[in-house]
Amino acid sequence: MNHFLKKIPLFSSLNDRQLKLLEDIAIEKSYKKGSIIFTTGMKADGFYVLKSGKVKIFRSRGGKEQIIKVFEPPSMFGEAGTFMGENFPANAEAVEDSTILYIPRKQFLSQMREDPDIAFKMLAIVSKRLMYFVDLVESLSLKDATSKIAHYLLTRDKGKGRVEFKTNLVSMELGLTPETVSRTLSKLKSKGIIRKSGNMIEIVNRKALESLS
């Protein structure tokens, strides 16, 4: 677990002693696909670190669902409500069978008081999350389907030139219908901007994709 925790930005600078203390308070949990991890309004008594699988954070109202973010390992979620000592502002559901580490709030705060560097790192993570939400609001309200998908591919590419792309999940996250997503991908393919094989998309012409986003 020590090696895995090092991959999380919040814990990357911790020494072996500090990581051991964190391991001692972490509780490993398994969730089947479709299992609810927490719901809006539930008391945030701890946060989560995704070890394997996928988790979506979403809000729902009137039978409609808006995915806020889909997390892949290694990543942390549920920290905002936890560190504010409030309730979770959204729902979390396992998109795939997932293994998750649960970090109790009370014990972690005690460790954070002993190591202020963790507090500074948490501030940086929350700031990045805020920027993501600002970007999400802009994307949902101002961009058309092509711009949304181009932006999605570019932000998840991370220099690899390939992005895992599951149409149903992406359509929910971007507020589009699966049919609209499929049509848009077909247009991008016909223009030679991307190639698609199964659930993987290869970015062929990055400059063209950037201009569309």
Short mmCIF file of C-alpha atoms in Angstrom, two decimals, residues 36-166:
data_model
loop_
_atom_site.label_atom_id
_atom_site.label_comp_id
_atom_site.label_asym_id
_atom_site.label_seq_id
_atom_site.Cartn_x
_atom_site.Cartn_y
_atom_site.Cartn_z
CA ILE A 36 -23.44 3.60 -4.12
CA ILE A 37 -20.47 4.81 -2.08
CA PHE A 38 -22.10 7.93 -0.67
CA THR A 39 -25.07 10.17 -1.44
CA THR A 40 -25.81 13.89 -1.41
CA GLY A 41 -26.43 15.07 2.14
CA MET A 42 -24.64 12.15 3.81
CA LYS A 43 -22.29 13.21 6.60
CA ALA A 44 -18.73 13.39 5.25
CA ASP A 45 -16.82 11.59 7.99
CA GLY A 46 -13.95 10.65 5.70
CA PHE A 47 -12.63 10.75 2.15
CA TYR A 48 -11.72 8.09 -0.39
CA VAL A 49 -8.74 6.99 -2.45
CA LEU A 50 -9.52 4.92 -5.54
CA LYS A 51 -7.17 1.95 -5.79
CA SER A 52 -8.77 0.07 -8.69
CA GLY A 53 -11.88 0.38 -10.85
CA LYS A 54 -13.78 3.58 -11.67
CA VAL A 55 -16.07 5.88 -9.70
CA LYS A 56 -18.43 8.57 -10.94
CA ILE A 57 -19.44 11.63 -8.96
CA PHE A 58 -22.86 12.92 -10.00
CA ARG A 59 -25.90 14.98 -9.09
CA SER A 60 -29.46 14.03 -9.94
CA ARG A 61 -32.75 15.88 -10.00
CA GLY A 62 -36.13 15.06 -11.46
CA GLY A 63 -34.90 11.80 -12.91
CA LYS A 64 -32.02 13.50 -14.74
CA GLU A 65 -28.40 12.76 -13.93
CA GLN A 66 -25.37 14.98 -14.48
CA ILE A 67 -21.98 13.37 -14.08
CA ILE A 68 -19.50 15.78 -12.53
CA LYS A 69 -16.41 13.65 -12.89
CA VAL A 70 -15.34 10.05 -13.46
CA PHE A 71 -12.34 9.08 -11.35
CA GLU A 72 -9.72 6.51 -12.29
CA PRO A 73 -6.93 5.21 -10.05
CA PRO A 74 -4.92 6.55 -8.43
CA SER A 75 -7.17 9.43 -7.37
CA MET A 76 -8.84 10.93 -4.34
CA PHE A 77 -12.46 12.00 -4.00
CA GLY A 78 -14.94 13.12 -1.35
CA GLU A 79 -12.33 15.36 0.29
CA ALA A 80 -14.18 18.70 0.01
CA GLY A 81 -17.08 17.86 2.30
CA THR A 82 -14.77 15.91 4.59
CA PHE A 83 -12.37 18.74 5.32
CA MET A 84 -15.15 21.27 5.69
CA GLY A 85 -16.76 18.97 8.23
CA GLU A 86 -20.02 19.05 6.28
CA ASN A 87 -22.08 16.73 4.10
CA PHE A 88 -21.17 15.30 0.70
CA PRO A 89 -22.42 17.71 -2.02
CA ALA A 90 -22.94 14.94 -4.62
CA ASN A 91 -23.34 11.20 -5.07
CA ALA A 92 -20.61 8.64 -5.73
CA GLU A 93 -21.16 5.32 -7.53
CA ALA A 94 -18.82 2.55 -8.63
CA VAL A 95 -18.86 2.41 -12.43
CA GLU A 96 -16.81 -0.80 -12.30
CA ASP A 97 -15.97 -3.25 -9.54
CA SER A 98 -13.72 -1.05 -7.41
CA THR A 99 -11.32 -1.22 -4.48
CA ILE A 100 -11.23 1.93 -2.40
CA LEU A 101 -9.32 3.13 0.64
CA TYR A 102 -11.46 5.00 3.17
CA ILE A 103 -9.57 7.59 5.26
CA PRO A 104 -11.49 8.64 8.41
CA ARG A 105 -11.63 12.40 8.90
CA LYS A 106 -10.85 12.55 12.62
CA GLN A 107 -7.71 10.42 12.43
CA PHE A 108 -6.44 12.15 9.30
CA LEU A 109 -6.87 15.63 10.79
CA SER A 110 -4.78 14.53 13.74
CA GLN A 111 -2.02 13.46 11.36
CA MET A 112 -2.36 16.70 9.39
CA ARG A 113 -1.79 18.77 12.55
CA GLU A 114 1.50 16.97 13.01
CA ASP A 115 2.55 17.66 9.41
CA PRO A 116 1.39 21.09 8.10
CA ASP A 117 2.80 20.25 4.65
CA ILE A 118 -0.20 17.98 4.15
CA ALA A 119 -2.51 20.96 4.72
CA PHE A 120 -0.73 22.98 2.02
CA LYS A 121 -0.98 20.09 -0.42
CA MET A 122 -4.68 19.73 0.36
CA LEU A 123 -5.18 23.42 -0.46
CA ALA A 124 -3.50 22.90 -3.84
CA ILE A 125 -5.72 19.91 -4.61
CA VAL A 126 -8.90 21.78 -3.67
CA SER A 127 -7.79 24.72 -5.86
CA LYS A 128 -7.29 22.38 -8.85
CA ARG A 129 -10.71 20.85 -8.21
CA LEU A 130 -12.25 24.34 -8.19
CA MET A 131 -10.63 25.14 -11.55
CA TYR A 132 -12.03 21.87 -12.92
CA PHE A 133 -15.56 22.85 -11.86
CA VAL A 134 -15.22 26.30 -13.43
CA ASP A 135 -14.10 24.63 -16.65
CA LEU A 136 -16.97 22.15 -16.43
CA VAL A 137 -19.58 24.90 -16.05
CA GLU A 138 -18.14 26.72 -19.07
CA SER A 139 -18.13 23.53 -21.12
CA LEU A 140 -21.71 22.60 -20.26
CA SER A 141 -23.11 26.08 -20.82
CA LEU A 142 -21.09 27.57 -23.68
CA LYS A 143 -19.63 24.84 -25.88
CA ASP A 144 -21.35 22.88 -28.66
CA ALA A 145 -21.04 19.10 -28.98
CA THR A 146 -17.87 19.18 -31.10
CA SER A 147 -16.13 21.63 -28.77
CA LYS A 148 -17.11 19.60 -25.69
CA ILE A 149 -15.76 16.36 -27.12
CA ALA A 150 -12.58 17.98 -28.45
CA HIS A 151 -11.94 19.54 -25.05
CA TYR A 152 -12.66 16.23 -23.29
CA LEU A 153 -10.13 14.38 -25.44
CA LEU A 154 -7.43 17.00 -25.00
CA THR A 155 -7.77 17.23 -21.23
CA ARG A 156 -7.58 13.46 -20.80
CA ASP A 157 -4.86 12.79 -23.34
CA LYS A 158 -1.98 13.67 -20.96
CA GLY A 159 0.52 13.53 -23.83
CA LYS A 160 -0.13 9.89 -24.67
CA GLY A 161 -2.11 10.52 -27.85
CA ARG A 162 -4.69 7.93 -26.76
CA VAL A 163 -7.79 8.29 -24.61
CA GLU A 164 -10.13 5.65 -23.22
CA PHE A 165 -13.59 6.69 -24.39
CA LYS A 166 -16.79 4.98 -23.24
#
